Amino acid sequence: MAKTPTLRIIPLGGLDGIGKNMTAFECGDDMVLVDAGLMFPDDDQPGIDLVLPDYTYVLENEEKLRGIVITHGHEDHTGALPYLLMDLTHKVPIFSSKLTLGMIEGKLAEHNIKSPKFREVTDGSSVNLGCFSLQFFSMTHSIPGALGIFLKTPAGTVLHTGDFKLDQTPIDGVRPNYNAINRFGKQGVDLMLSDSTNANFPGFTPSEATVGASLRHIIKNAPGRVFVASFSSHIHRLQQVCDAATAVGRKVVVTGRSMVTNTKIARELGYLKIADEDIVDAFEINDIPEDKIVVLCTGSQGEPLSALARMANGEHKSLSICEGDTVIISATPVPGNEKSVQGIINSLSKIGCEVYDKTNATVHVSGHARQEELKLMLAMVHPRNFMPVHGEAVHLRAHAKLAEGMGIPRDHIFILDNGDSLQMRGGKVSLGPSYDSGIIYVDGLRIGDTDPVVLRDRQKLSQDGIVTCVVTLRSRSHKVADVDVSSRGVSFASDDELLAGIEDTCRTAIDKNNQGSPSVDVLRKAVRNSLSNYLWSKTRTRPMIIPVVMEV
Amino acid sequence: MAKTPTLRIIPLGGLDGIGKNMTAFECGDDMVLVDAGLMFPDDDQPGIDLVLPDYTYVLENEEKLRGIVITHGHEDHTGALPYLLMDLTHKVPIFSSKLTLGMIEGKLAEHNIKSPKFREVTDGSSVNLGCFSLQFFSMTHSIPGALGIFLKTPAGTVLHTGDFKLDQTPIDGVRPNYNAINRFGKQGVDLMLSDSTNANFPGFTPSEATVGASLRHIIKNAPGRVFVASFSSHIHRLQQVCDAATAVGRKVVVTGRSMVTNTKIARELGYLKIADEDIVDAFEINDIPEDKIVVLCTGSQGEPLSALARMANGEHKSLSICEGDTVIISATPVPGNEKSVQGIINSLSKIGCEVYDKTNATVHVSGHARQEELKLMLAMVHPRNFMPVHGEAVHLRAHAKLAEGMGIPRDHIFILDNGDSLQMRGGKVSLGPSYDSGIIYVDGLRIGDTDPVVLRDRQKLSQDGIVTCVVTLRSRSHKVADVDVSSRGVSFASDDELLAGIEDTCRTAIDKNNQGSPSVDVLRKAVRNSLSNYLWSKTRTRPMIIPVVMEV
């Protein structure tokens, strides 16, 4: 007798914050992975370069993996892909829109991953992967080429919105495919996964087009050069900046590595439209009057090495921002970047620039749906079961509350943690087993677990610094021959009295413990404890202490 | 012939950010200091406890110092006072309102500063200090007892607003003294110094009273216990929480060290009014039904050791926050604290609490004047010269622009940096000389300069950790006898192959440089360089390296 087919939905990331989105769909011997994103490290992960979802489960079931689907080209949906592909033993096909694949291609090339199995899909595409049948539909978001997915399986159907807003006047004219969404709703959606990022905000996110009016107004009236900093993947925004510039006869200069790369890809693929003669090189800018220039640059997050910061500090190779220039920060600070962004705004104010950001002009709108949009989506799809995804705890719960208000019974709404799973049989959804999940750190070349002790040590080092004491003992008498003290990051490094005190403390600690034949380990501990107490009493700080005791 | 009297106005802090406010007014042989505040350290000041303005100029001119005036009790106006008083050789009188002095008294006691020369002043008080005549007037702010100052000197007059908003319905009924402000305006104000914190925001800051309605609504309708986290110095807010609680028959529990201290001081001094029977101890709470309790606590900034965080994590000695509780974050995150606050909101959401903060309810309003209030102040005082104070560069410039719009000529508006000065003669104001200024770090018990190298080292340590190599050489042959490697905060600490590679690298570096009789210094450098290159090539990280080379 054939087993009743079961679909497992396993979110490996994306439920503990905005980032590292990755969800596995597994049915019988087939698995489809939706998104493979990264997250940028937090303050309490010092020295970590990137944070990836732990995709061990995918590797362990590689023989089932029929394809990887990427909903759109943002790094929180694509950034783990190079690492995952390097860890997989076979080439797995990657499905996404033309722009998304174009952006991924560049990233893979940086990791020397050659000729990936790209499969371009678009609104209306259907793909069969094992027992899965996938249909793609257009969604609007802060990047072109965003797709939602309708998954049909022998166990039931799932609709995954991807990241989205419902923009009726999108810049590229590609609206959400309401027709398809309603059709899937009518066919019956057993489970919907929907973007929760803005679930706390009432109302409707304004159309991207509203930013254009504001950009046109500022650029038209600016007395001199205009610098616009934005996300380099926000092709709609870049298009609006280009349009506003060329409408008043200004040339566009592009600077900043990712801005140069992404505008190039987007122009080649036909997503960003600006005539060749309207784009000029930064080195040609001196021949152009100041009120005929718009500079499109990176640095909207206040990154100290970005084009905007370097131009503001006079460290850019060809451009510098001066008094009388206008600067538009056409972005919102990602949480954690508020102070850096405020820092660059202060620097620009001091220079004497006119600075516009979202606090004093409509130069940015979000790419994520607010409550009325989320409710509209729930109304059109009217899923039998609902799982809020892509958000922090507070967003997932707010989204769940909206769904409940839309009539979905509370026990058909599932708020999961990464690694939890749902299982579906005959369209019925219930909680499944939990799987190993977690995070993988990228720390230099090292990818994998980073011992929590390492991160704690780094935090401790950054607070109070470190003291190294090398004590040499005469081999027979066990008397102290020499004490060598080094330190880094301590505030008393040039305090001779204190340094002498450290030496004395080491000597005394050894002498006190030198009866019998103490092991080097005992002596080392004695040095560490005495020194720790001495420094606390004298400085009220607790540097890390590395005691080395050697017999000579 | 008598010299024309000159007044110097020297801002020693408060012009490079929100914090460490301190301004010296010096005329002939007399000096008055207005405010002595601190600032909390930034991310790029790791391990620093507090940041103070460098008040060396005040110490060098101590013989002129006739008094210190504190406009209100916030730490960015009072927090440097204990350090300054310890550095002064004489007891200088401190002038402020009853509440401000009460709060300062507690702080000074913590530093063992006994019987300070407190001089209580209030709205309408006049004080003569040398050639200065000071008149105080009430202002509204997010703490009671806020005062503005009108200074008359032989060189001209100055009005200093202190921090303020213009609240027509303040909780304690103490409105800004418009009568006095207009009278000073009529007498003639040669220079106004005014709070710029909110100069970027259009409109009028809503009255503190608007928060009360919202608090009452939430507290009345909450099914269980209500926890309210706020700034412990925000006595108006605490009063409104107490009023909302008692109005519906709830008892108030106070927890968190500064909350307990400040409510005690404010009740003793008559600023916070709640009957003894309406305040209960946290240990008595079990006898009270859940819907009869409001807990007033610290932790509105997401501080991990605060009462709110400990109650949410089950680490508080007597209280814990559970499913069904309501939590109100009645504050705004101070820049830099956004992520910690969001973290605690997520934790509370996961527990199953209803969480209110300023994004979804009117549970906080600012204590600083917005553009319409700032313009109203400029209109009433109509000063001849203007200097925006208390703000970041962008705020000072926005405030200057408002003043220009109000008809003050551009060359009568002065945007200064800390340590710059203005001088006034016969009511005329011009730029004066610059003085030494800067910041003093409090780092454990060490107060003073912290070498920038120390802070850079701490940041570097927190990124890539540290490796210590002790290489012992045989005294005659100079052959390597032993290599001892320790590390902290590196990701390869348990990678035996790499550790062996480090040892080999050290040995090879010594052997290569061992011709002739190289100094220990040369060998140390060789070890450092080789090791640095080796680690970069193998790990793409650059730990700090402490090489110790010893002959035995």
XYZ file of N, CA, C and O in Angstrom, chain A residues 40-43 46-49 200-202 335-336 338-339 342 345-347 349-352 354 359-360 392-395 397 401 417 443-446 450 453-455 457-459 461-466 468 470 472 482 484 486-493 495 498 528 536-541 544-548 550 552, chain B residues 40-43 46-49 200-202 335-336 338-339 342 345-347 349-352 354 359-360 392-395 397 401 417 443-446 450 453-454 457-459 461-466 468 470 472 482 484 486-493 495 498 528 536-541 544-548 550-552:
632
model
N 23.820 40.025 8.298
C 25.051 40.687 8.714
C 25.183 40.586 10.235
O 24.177 40.567 10.947
N 26.422 40.474 10.719
C 26.596 40.174 12.149
C 26.158 41.329 13.037
O 26.116 42.484 12.622
N 25.853 40.977 14.252
C 25.398 41.893 15.278
C 26.577 42.392 16.102
O 27.672 41.850 16.005
N 26.315 43.374 16.953
C 27.361 43.876 17.847
C 27.926 42.783 18.753
O 29.079 42.842 19.161
N 31.431 40.071 17.459
C 32.561 40.861 16.959
C 33.498 40.027 16.104
O 33.771 38.871 16.415
N 33.971 40.638 15.030
C 34.956 39.977 14.185
C 34.354 39.006 13.198
O 35.054 38.480 12.337
N 33.054 38.755 13.301
C 32.393 37.843 12.369
C 32.087 38.626 11.088
O 31.673 39.782 11.132
N 32.335 38.002 9.944
C 32.094 38.688 8.672
C 30.648 38.533 8.227
O 30.014 39.487 7.805
N 3.889 45.285 11.728
C 3.554 46.151 12.859
C 3.003 47.494 12.437
O 2.515 48.247 13.269
N 3.117 47.814 11.158
C 2.728 49.153 10.722
C 1.344 49.151 10.099
O 1.088 48.375 9.176
N 0.469 50.003 10.557
C -0.866 50.101 9.969
C -0.797 50.702 8.564
O 0.228 51.273 8.164
N 18.562 48.523 10.988
C 18.742 48.568 12.448
C 20.186 48.278 12.857
O 20.792 47.321 12.374
N 20.717 49.128 13.701
C 22.110 49.015 14.119
C 22.990 50.049 13.437
O 24.056 50.389 13.928
N 21.946 53.214 12.710
C 21.404 54.557 12.920
C 22.503 55.579 13.253
O 22.498 56.693 12.734
N 23.430 55.173 14.139
C 24.443 56.134 14.566
C 25.434 56.456 13.459
O 25.865 57.600 13.333
N 23.726 58.833 11.119
C 23.658 60.162 11.715
C 25.041 60.815 11.678
O 25.162 62.021 11.462
N 25.620 62.260 8.259
C 24.764 63.436 8.077
C 25.379 64.639 8.801
O 25.406 65.761 8.287
N 25.921 64.409 9.995
C 26.580 65.497 10.721
C 27.813 66.006 9.981
O 28.031 67.215 9.894
N 28.607 65.074 9.435
C 29.791 65.501 8.674
C 29.373 66.361 7.489
O 29.982 67.390 7.204
N 26.627 68.094 7.139
C 26.106 69.380 7.612
C 27.248 70.328 7.912
O 27.168 71.519 7.628
N 28.306 69.794 8.521
C 29.453 70.641 8.864
C 30.116 71.205 7.615
O 30.583 72.344 7.618
N 30.163 70.395 6.558
C 30.740 70.854 5.297
C 29.908 71.999 4.736
O 30.413 72.897 4.067
N 28.615 71.987 5.060
C 27.727 73.029 4.546
C 26.843 72.521 3.411
O 26.447 73.280 2.526
N 23.321 70.747 1.921
C 21.909 70.564 2.201
C 21.698 69.049 2.219
O 22.017 68.370 1.239
N 13.746 61.777 7.197
C 13.141 62.596 8.248
C 12.635 63.944 7.722
O 11.762 64.542 8.323
N 13.205 64.438 6.635
C 12.764 65.757 6.168
C 12.293 65.789 4.715
O 11.988 66.855 4.178
N 11.213 39.412 12.814
C 11.559 39.165 14.203
C 10.302 38.678 14.921
O 9.193 38.773 14.392
N 10.489 38.206 16.142
C 9.367 37.652 16.918
C 8.172 38.602 16.916
O 7.022 38.187 16.706
N 8.429 39.882 17.108
C 7.329 40.838 17.232
C 6.573 40.981 15.908
O 5.349 41.156 15.884
N 7.275 40.855 14.793
C 6.625 40.957 13.484
C 5.791 39.710 13.191
O 4.677 39.800 12.674
N 4.387 37.727 15.267
C 3.185 37.727 16.106
C 2.161 38.757 15.630
O 0.953 38.511 15.654
N -1.613 37.855 14.295
C -2.808 38.530 14.823
C -3.686 39.042 13.679
O -4.916 38.944 13.728
N 9.935 28.506 15.114
C 11.335 28.922 15.221
C 12.101 28.238 14.102
O 11.662 27.203 13.595
N 34.137 33.696 9.267
C 35.105 34.475 10.047
C 36.434 34.356 9.312
O 37.174 33.392 9.508
N 36.735 35.323 8.443
C 37.887 35.152 7.563
C 37.595 33.988 6.636
O 36.508 33.883 6.077
N 38.558 33.070 6.529
C 38.359 31.907 5.660
C 37.615 30.788 6.369
O 37.258 29.792 5.763
N 37.435 30.935 7.668
C 36.836 29.861 8.441
C 35.310 29.948 8.365
O 34.730 30.991 8.646
N 31.570 28.918 15.337
C 32.581 29.655 16.069
C 32.230 29.441 17.529
O 31.090 29.642 17.937
N 32.846 30.899 23.206
C 33.911 31.445 24.058
C 34.757 32.443 23.281
O 35.188 33.464 23.818
N 34.980 32.153 21.997
C 35.785 33.057 21.172
C 35.121 34.432 21.107
O 35.766 35.461 21.277
N 33.796 34.449 20.895
C 33.101 35.733 20.792
C 33.087 36.449 22.139
O 33.259 37.667 22.204
N 35.343 36.118 24.464
C 36.706 36.618 24.676
C 36.938 37.907 23.890
O 37.547 38.844 24.389
N 36.434 37.940 22.664
C 36.636 39.157 21.858
C 35.946 40.351 22.517
O 36.482 41.454 22.535
N 34.739 40.122 23.048
C 34.052 41.230 23.714
C 34.810 41.685 24.940
O 34.960 42.872 25.205
N 38.040 41.303 25.500
C 39.261 41.981 25.048
C 38.967 43.424 24.685
O 39.758 44.325 24.947
N 37.809 43.652 24.060
C 37.492 45.008 23.607
C 37.124 45.903 24.778
O 37.170 47.121 24.675
N 36.739 45.312 25.898
C 36.385 46.129 27.054
C 37.624 46.539 27.839
O 37.841 47.716 28.086
N 38.440 45.561 28.219
C 39.514 45.860 29.163
C 40.909 45.501 28.676
O 41.870 45.637 29.424
N 41.043 44.996 27.430
C 42.375 44.710 26.926
C 42.970 43.428 27.489
O 42.269 42.584 28.055
N 44.275 43.293 27.335
C 44.941 42.038 27.703
C 46.335 42.321 28.259
O 47.001 43.271 27.833
N 49.946 40.193 29.114
C 50.702 38.945 29.033
C 51.904 39.040 29.964
O 52.635 40.035 29.924
N 55.265 36.914 31.098
C 56.124 35.745 30.947
C 57.089 35.737 32.133
O 57.890 36.658 32.302
N 60.074 33.774 33.982
C 61.071 32.699 33.844
C 61.632 32.361 35.220
O 61.930 33.257 36.015
N 63.203 36.295 35.740
C 62.806 37.475 34.959
C 61.279 37.515 34.801
O 60.630 36.464 34.774
N 58.495 39.401 32.199
C 58.345 40.223 31.002
C 56.837 40.503 30.820
O 56.049 39.583 30.673
N 53.762 42.380 28.765
C 53.291 43.111 27.574
C 51.797 43.352 27.761
O 51.125 42.598 28.466
N 51.297 44.375 27.110
C 49.852 44.600 27.200
C 49.356 45.239 25.919
O 50.122 45.823 25.153
N 48.063 45.069 25.664
C 47.400 45.759 24.549
C 46.022 46.181 25.030
O 45.332 45.420 25.721
N 45.616 47.376 24.657
C 44.254 47.815 24.955
C 43.989 48.108 26.420
O 42.842 48.111 26.844
N 45.050 48.343 27.198
C 44.836 48.716 28.597
C 45.172 50.192 28.773
O 45.999 50.739 28.042
N 44.519 50.813 29.745
C 44.682 52.265 29.865
C 45.921 52.622 30.682
O 46.264 53.786 30.805
N 46.616 51.592 31.247
C 47.740 51.904 32.127
C 49.080 51.559 31.497
O 50.090 51.428 32.190
N 49.099 51.438 30.149
C 50.293 50.932 29.474
C 51.528 51.802 29.727
O 52.654 51.324 29.643
N 51.961 53.627 32.599
C 52.013 53.945 34.024
C 53.095 53.085 34.669
O 52.883 51.923 35.021
N 52.488 51.324 37.999
C 51.588 50.186 37.914
C 52.287 48.992 37.268
O 52.116 47.850 37.692
N 47.932 34.366 37.605
C 46.725 34.945 37.022
C 45.811 35.532 38.112
O 45.348 36.669 38.007
N 42.343 44.766 39.491
C 41.004 45.223 39.865
C 41.104 46.266 40.982
O 40.468 47.321 40.918
N 41.975 45.992 41.973
C 42.067 46.925 43.100
C 42.649 48.260 42.658
O 42.262 49.306 43.143
N 43.578 48.222 41.696
C 44.262 49.458 41.295
C 43.516 50.206 40.184
O 43.652 51.423 40.058
N 42.803 49.475 39.324
C 42.255 50.147 38.138
C 40.750 49.950 37.955
O 40.149 50.589 37.119
N 40.143 49.034 38.741
C 38.736 48.680 38.552
C 38.460 48.234 37.104
O 37.405 48.502 36.543
N 39.466 47.596 36.502
C 39.253 46.951 35.205
C 39.747 45.507 35.328
O 40.515 45.183 36.236
N 42.092 40.653 30.287
C 42.404 39.234 30.218
C 43.876 39.091 30.587
O 44.683 39.979 30.303
N 44.212 37.989 31.211
C 45.604 37.787 31.621
C 46.107 36.475 31.029
O 45.456 35.441 31.187
N 47.208 36.552 30.296
C 47.854 35.326 29.813
C 49.160 35.176 30.572
O 50.124 35.901 30.319
N 49.191 34.266 31.545
C 50.428 34.050 32.290
C 51.213 32.909 31.645
O 50.660 31.869 31.323
N 52.492 33.152 31.413
C 53.357 32.080 30.896
C 54.468 31.893 31.920
O 55.132 32.854 32.283
N 57.910 29.710 32.741
C 58.877 28.799 32.111
C 60.063 28.585 33.024
O 60.543 29.518 33.662
N 64.036 27.697 33.243
C 65.173 27.804 32.324
C 66.401 27.112 32.894
O 66.449 26.824 34.087
N 27.425 59.235 27.305
C 27.733 57.809 27.358
C 28.566 57.439 26.146
O 28.423 58.027 25.080
N 29.496 56.484 26.323
C 30.459 56.224 25.247
C 29.799 55.598 24.021
O 28.742 55.002 24.103
N 30.469 55.771 22.928
C 30.049 55.297 21.619
C 30.642 53.911 21.347
O 31.540 53.471 22.057
N 30.166 53.296 20.268
C 30.726 52.005 19.872
C 32.226 52.070 19.609
O 32.938 51.083 19.779
N 35.376 51.505 22.932
C 35.125 50.281 23.698
C 35.804 50.311 25.062
O 36.924 50.792 25.187
N 35.086 49.809 26.052
C 35.664 49.697 27.389
C 35.615 50.985 28.193
O 35.952 50.998 29.370
N 35.219 52.083 27.552
C 35.129 53.359 28.261
C 33.819 53.382 29.044
O 32.783 52.960 28.542
N 33.865 53.848 30.295
C 32.657 53.880 31.112
C 31.854 55.151 30.867
O 30.655 55.101 30.687
N 15.369 69.807 13.905
C 15.083 69.253 12.583
C 13.630 68.901 12.379
O 13.219 68.602 11.260
N 12.858 68.907 13.455
C 11.476 68.456 13.338
C 10.518 69.625 13.248
O 10.539 70.518 14.078
N 9.657 69.602 12.215
C 8.659 70.670 12.087
C 7.603 70.548 13.191
O 7.489 69.518 13.847
N 19.840 57.109 20.595
C 20.561 56.606 19.430
C 21.667 55.625 19.826
O 22.442 55.889 20.735
N 21.682 54.499 19.139
C 22.643 53.452 19.457
C 21.992 52.300 20.220
O 22.494 51.182 20.215
N 18.813 51.237 19.647
C 17.656 50.734 18.907
C 17.592 49.210 18.899
O 16.526 48.627 19.086
N 18.754 48.580 18.648
C 18.733 47.124 18.523
C 18.474 46.441 19.869
O 17.794 45.422 19.922
N 14.789 46.731 20.544
C 14.055 45.803 19.690
C 14.241 44.370 20.203
O 13.305 43.574 20.166
N 11.891 43.828 23.069
C 10.508 43.755 22.553
C 10.255 42.369 21.945
O 9.197 41.768 22.155
N 11.238 41.848 21.223
C 11.098 40.502 20.660
C 10.984 39.440 21.754
O 10.159 38.538 21.660
N 11.811 39.570 22.802
C 11.726 38.607 23.903
C 10.342 38.649 24.530
O 9.742 37.611 24.812
N 7.548 39.648 23.158
C 6.566 39.102 22.220
C 6.562 37.589 22.273
O 5.507 36.955 22.224
N 7.763 37.007 22.364
C 7.860 35.545 22.410
C 7.196 34.991 23.660
O 6.592 33.920 23.635
N 7.333 35.710 24.777
C 6.683 35.283 26.029
C 5.166 35.298 25.853
O 4.447 34.515 26.469
N 4.696 36.189 24.973
C 3.248 36.301 24.784
C 2.668 37.538 25.445
O 1.506 37.559 25.846
N 1.546 41.591 25.486
C 1.129 42.696 24.641
C 2.154 43.806 24.878
O 2.357 44.228 26.016
N 5.923 53.135 18.580
C 5.519 52.830 17.204
C 4.038 52.466 17.111
O 3.442 52.597 16.052
N 3.431 51.975 18.185
C 2.029 51.570 18.076
C 1.091 52.239 19.084
O -0.092 51.903 19.139
N 23.781 67.891 17.732
C 24.774 67.474 16.758
C 24.856 68.543 15.675
O 23.994 69.421 15.588
N 25.858 68.435 14.820
C 26.075 69.432 13.768
C 24.794 69.721 12.993
O 24.443 70.877 12.737
N 24.063 68.671 12.647
C 22.879 68.850 11.815
C 21.786 69.623 12.557
O 21.046 70.415 11.957
N 21.716 69.438 13.886
C 20.710 70.149 14.679
C 21.079 71.621 14.836
O 20.228 72.505 14.729
N 22.817 73.425 12.844
C 22.630 74.118 11.569
C 21.147 74.340 11.261
O 20.749 75.374 10.731
N 19.329 78.013 10.856
C 18.498 78.337 9.701
C 17.152 78.920 10.155
O 16.641 79.876 9.552
N 32.286 75.204 17.673
C 32.709 73.893 18.134
C 33.073 74.023 19.618
O 33.404 75.121 20.079
N 37.620 55.413 32.669
C 37.889 54.030 32.267
C 38.303 53.297 33.537
O 39.452 53.321 33.930
N 37.338 52.653 34.195
C 37.616 52.101 35.511
C 37.907 53.261 36.438
O 37.192 54.261 36.455
N 39.021 53.164 37.210
C 39.363 54.251 38.127
C 40.154 55.346 37.434
O 40.424 56.382 38.010
N 40.559 55.103 36.193
C 41.420 56.048 35.494
C 40.561 57.131 34.847
O 39.635 56.835 34.098
N 42.697 58.974 27.397
C 42.979 57.593 27.050
C 43.632 57.658 25.676
O 43.115 58.286 24.764
N 45.478 54.981 20.736
C 46.000 53.660 20.372
C 45.321 52.577 21.207
O 45.020 51.487 20.718
N 45.053 52.889 22.467
C 44.402 51.910 23.343
C 43.030 51.546 22.780
O 42.662 50.376 22.708
N 43.453 49.543 19.606
C 43.862 48.172 19.941
C 42.668 47.360 20.430
O 42.509 46.204 20.077
N 41.827 47.983 21.252
C 40.667 47.251 21.762
C 39.739 46.838 20.619
O 39.200 45.736 20.606
N 39.561 47.755 19.649
C 38.696 47.405 18.516
C 39.299 46.269 17.708
O 38.616 45.356 17.293
N 41.433 44.018 18.783
C 41.342 42.789 19.577
C 39.959 42.164 19.440
O 39.812 40.953 19.378
N 38.932 43.018 19.396
C 37.568 42.483 19.332
C 37.261 41.923 17.954
O 36.338 41.144 17.793
N 38.019 42.320 16.940
C 37.782 41.793 15.602
C 38.448 40.444 15.400
O 37.811 39.480 15.022
N 39.738 40.382 15.682
C 40.499 39.195 15.288
C 41.241 38.505 16.429
O 41.949 37.532 16.200
N 41.103 39.005 17.667
C 41.753 38.335 18.788
C 43.258 38.570 18.854
O 43.779 39.500 18.210
N 43.938 37.745 19.618
C 45.357 37.961 19.893
C 46.082 36.627 19.998
O 45.514 35.638 20.448
N 49.830 35.119 21.396
C 51.089 35.376 22.095
C 52.039 34.218 21.829
O 51.656 33.057 21.976
N 55.797 32.833 22.864
C 57.018 32.971 23.649
C 58.041 31.996 23.075
O 57.833 30.788 23.094
N 61.826 30.605 23.300
C 63.050 30.577 24.106
C 64.200 30.076 23.251
O 64.062 29.094 22.520
N 62.292 26.305 22.662
C 60.872 26.025 22.885
C 60.018 27.170 22.317
O 60.447 28.317 22.282
N 56.065 28.612 22.850
C 54.823 28.475 23.617
C 53.786 29.449 23.029
O 54.002 30.656 22.996
N 49.943 30.997 22.947
C 48.622 31.161 23.584
C 47.801 32.068 22.691
O 48.336 32.901 21.965
N 46.496 31.922 22.784
C 45.666 32.834 22.003
C 44.370 33.089 22.732
O 43.958 32.330 23.607
N 43.711 34.190 22.402
C 42.377 34.495 22.902
C 41.592 35.137 21.758
O 42.127 35.958 21.009
N 40.342 34.747 21.627
C 39.460 35.410 20.655
C 39.789 35.094 19.207
O 39.395 35.838 18.312
N 40.499 33.973 18.970
C 40.762 33.583 17.573
C 39.923 32.358 17.250
O 39.605 31.559 18.128
N 39.573 32.220 15.957
C 38.654 31.147 15.615
C 39.379 29.828 15.400
O 38.759 28.802 15.197
N 40.723 29.846 15.465
C 41.471 28.626 15.154
C 42.099 27.995 16.399
O 43.002 27.171 16.298
N 41.588 28.372 17.577
C 42.246 27.964 18.820
C 42.317 26.449 18.980
O 43.186 25.941 19.678
N 42.516 24.294 16.307
C 42.944 23.727 15.036
C 44.414 23.320 15.173
O 45.320 24.145 15.028
N 46.924 24.135 12.420
C 47.294 25.542 12.342
C 48.221 25.929 13.484
O 49.187 26.686 13.297
N 57.032 38.373 14.500
C 55.747 39.041 14.315
C 55.354 39.066 12.829
O 54.235 38.718 12.457
N 47.453 35.454 7.959
C 46.631 36.065 6.912
C 46.394 35.067 5.774
O 45.281 34.898 5.288
N 47.481 34.384 5.382
C 47.353 33.464 4.244
C 46.455 32.284 4.598
O 45.707 31.791 3.769
N 46.505 31.837 5.851
C 45.750 30.648 6.222
C 44.328 30.960 6.670
O 43.434 30.121 6.551
N 44.120 32.154 7.257
C 42.810 32.409 7.873
C 42.137 33.683 7.377
O 40.973 33.909 7.682
N 42.852 34.519 6.633
C 42.334 35.827 6.244
C 41.880 36.648 7.461
O 40.912 37.387 7.408
N 42.570 36.466 8.572
C 42.353 37.332 9.737
C 43.708 37.849 10.185
O 44.750 37.286 9.827
N 46.149 40.356 16.675
C 47.321 41.037 17.210
C 48.315 39.955 17.591
O 47.932 38.863 18.002
N 49.595 40.272 17.461
C 50.616 39.284 17.792
C 51.556 39.878 18.826
O 52.077 40.978 18.634
N 51.708 39.187 19.944
C 52.713 39.601 20.932
C 53.820 38.556 20.913
O 53.639 37.447 21.413
N 54.962 38.892 20.292
C 56.073 37.939 20.276
C 57.013 38.240 21.454
O 57.352 39.385 21.707
N 57.343 37.201 22.179
C 58.333 37.354 23.259
C 59.489 36.423 22.933
O 59.277 35.232 22.706
N 63.183 35.068 24.295
C 64.033 35.074 25.482
C 65.206 34.115 25.289
O 65.032 33.021 24.761
N 66.345 34.551 25.774
C 67.487 33.639 25.774
C 67.572 32.967 27.121
O 67.322 33.595 28.144
N 67.911 31.682 27.113
C 67.975 30.982 28.405
C 69.347 30.344 28.604
O 70.121 30.246 27.668
